[in-house]
mmCIF file of N, CA and C in Angstrom:
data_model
loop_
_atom_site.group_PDB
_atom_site.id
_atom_site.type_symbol
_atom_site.label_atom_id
_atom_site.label_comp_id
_atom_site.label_asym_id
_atom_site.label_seq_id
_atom_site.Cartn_x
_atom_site.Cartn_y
_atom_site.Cartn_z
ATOM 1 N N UNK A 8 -4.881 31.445 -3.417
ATOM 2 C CA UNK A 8 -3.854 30.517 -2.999
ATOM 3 C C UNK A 8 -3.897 30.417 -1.473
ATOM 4 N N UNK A 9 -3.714 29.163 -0.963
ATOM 5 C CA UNK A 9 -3.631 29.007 0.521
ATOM 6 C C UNK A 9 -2.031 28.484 1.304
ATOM 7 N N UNK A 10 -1.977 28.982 1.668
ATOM 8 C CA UNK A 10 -0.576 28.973 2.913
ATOM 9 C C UNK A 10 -0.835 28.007 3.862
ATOM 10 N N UNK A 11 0.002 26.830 4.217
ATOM 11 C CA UNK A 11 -0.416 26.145 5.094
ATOM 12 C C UNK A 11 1.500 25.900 5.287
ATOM 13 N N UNK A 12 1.231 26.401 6.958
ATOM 14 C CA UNK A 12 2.379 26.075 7.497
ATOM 15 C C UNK A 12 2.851 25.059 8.885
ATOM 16 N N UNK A 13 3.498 23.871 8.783
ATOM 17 C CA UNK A 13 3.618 22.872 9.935
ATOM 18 C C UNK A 13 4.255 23.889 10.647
ATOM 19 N N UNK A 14 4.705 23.694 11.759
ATOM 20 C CA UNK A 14 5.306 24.283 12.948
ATOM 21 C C UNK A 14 5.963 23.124 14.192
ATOM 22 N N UNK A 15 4.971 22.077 13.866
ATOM 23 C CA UNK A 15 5.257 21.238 15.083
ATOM 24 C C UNK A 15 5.657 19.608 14.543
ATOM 25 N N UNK A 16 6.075 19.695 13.617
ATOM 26 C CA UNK A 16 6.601 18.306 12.418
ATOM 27 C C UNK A 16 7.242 17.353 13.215
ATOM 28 N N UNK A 17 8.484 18.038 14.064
ATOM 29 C CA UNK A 17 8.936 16.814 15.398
ATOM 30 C C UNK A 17 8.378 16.447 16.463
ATOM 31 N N UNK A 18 7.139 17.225 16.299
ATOM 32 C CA UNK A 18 6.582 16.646 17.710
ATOM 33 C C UNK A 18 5.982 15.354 17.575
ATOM 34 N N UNK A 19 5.548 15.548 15.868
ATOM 35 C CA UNK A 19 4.460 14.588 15.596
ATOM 36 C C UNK A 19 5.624 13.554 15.209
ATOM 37 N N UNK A 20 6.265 13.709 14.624
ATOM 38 C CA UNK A 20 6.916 12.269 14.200
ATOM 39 C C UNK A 20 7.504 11.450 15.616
ATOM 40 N N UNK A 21 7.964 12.506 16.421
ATOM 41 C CA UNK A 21 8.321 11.797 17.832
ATOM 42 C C UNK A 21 7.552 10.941 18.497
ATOM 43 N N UNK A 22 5.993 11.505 18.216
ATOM 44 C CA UNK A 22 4.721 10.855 18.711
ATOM 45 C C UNK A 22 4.278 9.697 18.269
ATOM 46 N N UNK A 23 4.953 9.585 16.603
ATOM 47 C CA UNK A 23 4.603 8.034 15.997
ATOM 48 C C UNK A 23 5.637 7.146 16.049
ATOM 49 N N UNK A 24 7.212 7.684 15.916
ATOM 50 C CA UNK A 24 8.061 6.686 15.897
ATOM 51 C C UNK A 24 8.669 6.889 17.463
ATOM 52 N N UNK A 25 8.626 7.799 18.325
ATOM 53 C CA UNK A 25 9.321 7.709 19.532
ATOM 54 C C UNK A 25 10.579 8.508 19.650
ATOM 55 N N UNK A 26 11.089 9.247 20.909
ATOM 56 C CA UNK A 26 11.595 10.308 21.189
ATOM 57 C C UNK A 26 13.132 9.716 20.451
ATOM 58 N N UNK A 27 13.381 8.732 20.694
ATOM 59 C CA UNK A 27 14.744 8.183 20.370
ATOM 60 C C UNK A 27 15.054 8.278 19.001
ATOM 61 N N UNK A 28 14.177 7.691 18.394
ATOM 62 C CA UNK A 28 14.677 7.773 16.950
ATOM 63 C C UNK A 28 14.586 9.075 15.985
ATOM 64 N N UNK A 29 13.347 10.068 16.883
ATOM 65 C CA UNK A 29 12.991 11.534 16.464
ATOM 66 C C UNK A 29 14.357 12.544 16.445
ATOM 67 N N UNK A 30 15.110 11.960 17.795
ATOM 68 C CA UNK A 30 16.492 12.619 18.053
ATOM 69 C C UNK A 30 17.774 11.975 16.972
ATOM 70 N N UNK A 31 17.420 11.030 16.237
ATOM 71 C CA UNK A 31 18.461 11.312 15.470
ATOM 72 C C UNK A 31 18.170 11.717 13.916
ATOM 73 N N UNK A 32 16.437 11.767 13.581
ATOM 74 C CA UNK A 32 16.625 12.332 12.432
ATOM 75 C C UNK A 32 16.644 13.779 11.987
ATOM 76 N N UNK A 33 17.287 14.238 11.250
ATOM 77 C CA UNK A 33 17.395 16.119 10.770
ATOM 78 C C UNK A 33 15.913 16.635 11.187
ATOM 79 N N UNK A 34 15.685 18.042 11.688
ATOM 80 C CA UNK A 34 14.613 18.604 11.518
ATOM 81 C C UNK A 34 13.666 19.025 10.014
ATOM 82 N N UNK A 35 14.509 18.833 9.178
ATOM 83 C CA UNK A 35 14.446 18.941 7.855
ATOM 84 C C UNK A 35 13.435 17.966 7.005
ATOM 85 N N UNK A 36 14.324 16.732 7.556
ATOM 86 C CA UNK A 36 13.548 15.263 7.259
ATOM 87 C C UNK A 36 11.887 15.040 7.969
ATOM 88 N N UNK A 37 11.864 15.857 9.030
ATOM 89 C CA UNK A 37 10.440 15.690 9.780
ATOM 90 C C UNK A 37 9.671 16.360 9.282
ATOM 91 N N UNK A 38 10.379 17.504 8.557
ATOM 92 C CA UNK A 38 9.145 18.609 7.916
ATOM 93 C C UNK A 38 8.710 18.259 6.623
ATOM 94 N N UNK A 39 10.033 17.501 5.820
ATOM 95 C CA UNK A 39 9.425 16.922 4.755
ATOM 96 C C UNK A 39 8.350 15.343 4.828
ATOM 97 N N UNK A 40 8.865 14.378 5.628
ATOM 98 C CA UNK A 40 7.586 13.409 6.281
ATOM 99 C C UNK A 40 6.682 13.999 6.311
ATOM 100 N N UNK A 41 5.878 14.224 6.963
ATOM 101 C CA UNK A 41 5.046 15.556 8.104
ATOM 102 C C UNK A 41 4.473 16.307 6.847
ATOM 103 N N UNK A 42 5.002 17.168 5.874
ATOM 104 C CA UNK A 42 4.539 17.505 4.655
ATOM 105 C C UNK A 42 3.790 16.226 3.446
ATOM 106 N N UNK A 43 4.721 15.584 3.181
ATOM 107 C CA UNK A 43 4.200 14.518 2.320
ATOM 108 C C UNK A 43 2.979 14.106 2.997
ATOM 109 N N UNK A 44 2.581 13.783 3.842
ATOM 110 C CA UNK A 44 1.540 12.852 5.035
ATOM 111 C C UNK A 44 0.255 13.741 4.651
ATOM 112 N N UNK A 45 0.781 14.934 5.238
ATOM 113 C CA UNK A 45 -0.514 16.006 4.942
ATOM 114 C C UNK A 45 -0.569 16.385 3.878
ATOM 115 N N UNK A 46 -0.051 16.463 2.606
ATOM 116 C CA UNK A 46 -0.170 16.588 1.343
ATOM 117 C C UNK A 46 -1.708 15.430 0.836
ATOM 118 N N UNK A 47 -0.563 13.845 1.281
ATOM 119 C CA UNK A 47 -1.427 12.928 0.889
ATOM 120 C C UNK A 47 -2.731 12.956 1.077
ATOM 121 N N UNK A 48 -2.776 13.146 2.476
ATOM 122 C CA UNK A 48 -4.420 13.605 3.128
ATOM 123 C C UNK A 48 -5.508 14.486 2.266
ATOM 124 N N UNK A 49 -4.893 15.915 2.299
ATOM 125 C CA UNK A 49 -5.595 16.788 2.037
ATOM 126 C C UNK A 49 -5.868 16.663 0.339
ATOM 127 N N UNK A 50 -4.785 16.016 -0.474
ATOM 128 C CA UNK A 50 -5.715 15.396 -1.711
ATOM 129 C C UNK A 50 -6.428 14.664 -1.966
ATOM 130 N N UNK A 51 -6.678 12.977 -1.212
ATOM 131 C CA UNK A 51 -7.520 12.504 -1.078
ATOM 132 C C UNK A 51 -9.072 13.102 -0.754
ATOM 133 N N UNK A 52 -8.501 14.254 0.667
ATOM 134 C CA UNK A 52 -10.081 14.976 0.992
ATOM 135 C C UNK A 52 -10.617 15.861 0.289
ATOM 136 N N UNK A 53 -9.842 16.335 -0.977
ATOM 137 C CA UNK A 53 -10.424 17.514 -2.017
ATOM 138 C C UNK A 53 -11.141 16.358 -3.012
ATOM 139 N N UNK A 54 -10.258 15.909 -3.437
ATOM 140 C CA UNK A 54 -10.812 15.166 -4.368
ATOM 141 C C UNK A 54 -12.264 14.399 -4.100
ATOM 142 N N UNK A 55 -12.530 14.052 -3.286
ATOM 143 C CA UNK A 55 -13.462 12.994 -2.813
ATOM 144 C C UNK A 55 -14.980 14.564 -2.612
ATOM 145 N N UNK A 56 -13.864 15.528 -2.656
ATOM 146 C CA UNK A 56 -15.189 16.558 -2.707
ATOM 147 C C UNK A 56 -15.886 17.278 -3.657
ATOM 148 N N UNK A 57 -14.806 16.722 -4.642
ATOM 149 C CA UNK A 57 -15.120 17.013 -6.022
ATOM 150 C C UNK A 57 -14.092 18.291 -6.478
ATOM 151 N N UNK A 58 -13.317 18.544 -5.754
ATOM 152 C CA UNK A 58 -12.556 19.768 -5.630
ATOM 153 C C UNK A 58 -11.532 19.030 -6.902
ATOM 154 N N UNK A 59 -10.941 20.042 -7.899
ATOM 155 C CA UNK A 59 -9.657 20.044 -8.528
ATOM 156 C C UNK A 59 -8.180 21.073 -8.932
ATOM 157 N N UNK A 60 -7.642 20.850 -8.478
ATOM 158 C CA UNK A 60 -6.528 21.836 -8.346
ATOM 159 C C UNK A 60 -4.857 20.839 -8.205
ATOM 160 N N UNK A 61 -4.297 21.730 -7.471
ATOM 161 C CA UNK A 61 -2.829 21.411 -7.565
ATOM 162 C C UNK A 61 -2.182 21.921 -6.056
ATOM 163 N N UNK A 62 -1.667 21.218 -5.667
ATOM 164 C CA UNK A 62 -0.841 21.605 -4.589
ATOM 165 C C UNK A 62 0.536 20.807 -4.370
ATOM 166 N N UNK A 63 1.190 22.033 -3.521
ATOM 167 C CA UNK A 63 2.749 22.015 -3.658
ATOM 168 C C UNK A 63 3.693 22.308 -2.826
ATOM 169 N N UNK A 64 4.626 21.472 -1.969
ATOM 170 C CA UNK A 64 5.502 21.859 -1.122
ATOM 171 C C UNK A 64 6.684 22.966 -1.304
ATOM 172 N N UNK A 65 6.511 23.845 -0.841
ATOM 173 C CA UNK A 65 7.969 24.784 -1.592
ATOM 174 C C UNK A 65 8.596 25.197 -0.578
ATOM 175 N N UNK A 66 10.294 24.960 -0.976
ATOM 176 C CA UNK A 66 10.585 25.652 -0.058
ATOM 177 C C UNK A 66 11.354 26.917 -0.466
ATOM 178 N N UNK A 67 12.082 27.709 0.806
ATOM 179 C CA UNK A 67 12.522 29.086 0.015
ATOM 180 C C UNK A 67 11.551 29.970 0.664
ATOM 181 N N UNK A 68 10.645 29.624 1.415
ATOM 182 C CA UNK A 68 9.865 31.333 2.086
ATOM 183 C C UNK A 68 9.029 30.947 3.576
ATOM 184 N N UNK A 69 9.010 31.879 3.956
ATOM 185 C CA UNK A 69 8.199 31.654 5.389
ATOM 186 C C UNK A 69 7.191 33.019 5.752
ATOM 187 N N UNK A 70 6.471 31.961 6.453
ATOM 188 C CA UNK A 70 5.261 33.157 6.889
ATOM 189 C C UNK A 70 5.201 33.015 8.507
ATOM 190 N N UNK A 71 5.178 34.224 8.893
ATOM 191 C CA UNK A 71 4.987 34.849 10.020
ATOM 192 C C UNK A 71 4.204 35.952 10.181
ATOM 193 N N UNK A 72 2.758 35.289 10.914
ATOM 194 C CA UNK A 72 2.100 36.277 10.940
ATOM 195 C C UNK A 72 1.169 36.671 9.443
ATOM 196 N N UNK A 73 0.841 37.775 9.537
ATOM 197 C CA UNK A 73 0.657 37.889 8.095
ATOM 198 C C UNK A 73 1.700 38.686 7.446
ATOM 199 N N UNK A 74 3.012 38.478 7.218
ATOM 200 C CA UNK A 74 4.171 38.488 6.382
ATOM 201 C C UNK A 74 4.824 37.220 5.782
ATOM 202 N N UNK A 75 5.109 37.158 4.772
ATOM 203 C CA UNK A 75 5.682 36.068 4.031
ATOM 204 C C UNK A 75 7.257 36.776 3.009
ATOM 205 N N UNK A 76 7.808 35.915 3.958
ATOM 206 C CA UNK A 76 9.222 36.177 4.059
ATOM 207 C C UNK A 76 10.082 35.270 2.723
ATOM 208 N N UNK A 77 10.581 35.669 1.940
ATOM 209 C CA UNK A 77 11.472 34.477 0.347
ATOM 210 C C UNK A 77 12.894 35.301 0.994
ATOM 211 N N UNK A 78 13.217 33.676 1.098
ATOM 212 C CA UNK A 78 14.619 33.200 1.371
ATOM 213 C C UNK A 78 15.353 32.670 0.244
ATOM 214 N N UNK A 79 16.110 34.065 -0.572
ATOM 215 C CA UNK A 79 16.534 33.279 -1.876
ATOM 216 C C UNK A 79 15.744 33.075 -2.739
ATOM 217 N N UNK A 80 16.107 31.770 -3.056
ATOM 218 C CA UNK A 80 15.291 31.316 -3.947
ATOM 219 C C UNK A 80 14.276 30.127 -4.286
ATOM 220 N N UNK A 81 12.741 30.122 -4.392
ATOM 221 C CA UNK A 81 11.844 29.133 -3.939
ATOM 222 C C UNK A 81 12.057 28.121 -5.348
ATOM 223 N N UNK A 82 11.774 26.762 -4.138
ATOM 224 C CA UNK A 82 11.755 25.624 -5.269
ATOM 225 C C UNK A 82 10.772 24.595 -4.430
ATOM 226 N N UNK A 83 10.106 24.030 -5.711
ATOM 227 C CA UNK A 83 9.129 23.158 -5.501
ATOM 228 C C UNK A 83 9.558 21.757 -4.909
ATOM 229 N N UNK A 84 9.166 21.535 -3.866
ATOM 230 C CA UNK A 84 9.918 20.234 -3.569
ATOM 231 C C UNK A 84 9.087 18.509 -3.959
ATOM 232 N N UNK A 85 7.569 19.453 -3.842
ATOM 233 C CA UNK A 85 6.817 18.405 -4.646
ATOM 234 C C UNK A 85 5.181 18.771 -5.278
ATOM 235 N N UNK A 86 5.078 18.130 -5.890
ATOM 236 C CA UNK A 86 3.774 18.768 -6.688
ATOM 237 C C UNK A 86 2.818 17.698 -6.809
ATOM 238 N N UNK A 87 1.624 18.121 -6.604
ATOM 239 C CA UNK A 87 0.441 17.176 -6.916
ATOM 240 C C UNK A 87 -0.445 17.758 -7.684
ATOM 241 N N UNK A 88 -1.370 17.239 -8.425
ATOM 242 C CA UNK A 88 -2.452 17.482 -9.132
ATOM 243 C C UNK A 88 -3.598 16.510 -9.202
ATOM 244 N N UNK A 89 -4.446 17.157 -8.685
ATOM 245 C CA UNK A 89 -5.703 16.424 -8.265
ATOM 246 C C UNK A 89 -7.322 16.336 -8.604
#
């Protein structure tokens, strides 16, 4: 299984829609954009490699470092299969 964690979700959305409108949406909302985007991506680029699997936004845990931290309780926020 692979761990892939954004860190910088407002920077980038600030960078496409602009500092103004970045400041009024939730940090929440940028990580889920920002997730979906790179979701979309990285299935298109498996697939096209012949790769098949499943991948999945969850939230409920964090990694730092090499520790991975569950907050509660994890839930899938979206799922693909590819």
């Amino acid at each position: 299984m692979i761990v892939l964690k954004i860190s910088n979700s407002s920077e980038v959305v600030a960078s496409k829609v602009g500092k103004f409108l970045e400041f009024l949406t939730p940090d929440s909302i940028d990580q889920s954009t920002v997730e979906d985007q790179v979701i979309k991506k990285m299935v298109e680029n498996l697939a096209a490699e012949g790769l098949k699997g499943e991948i999945a936004a969850v939230k409920g845990f964090d990694l730092e470092g090499t520790d991975l931290f569950i907050h509660g309780e994890l839930k899938v926020r979206k799922h693909t299969t590819f």
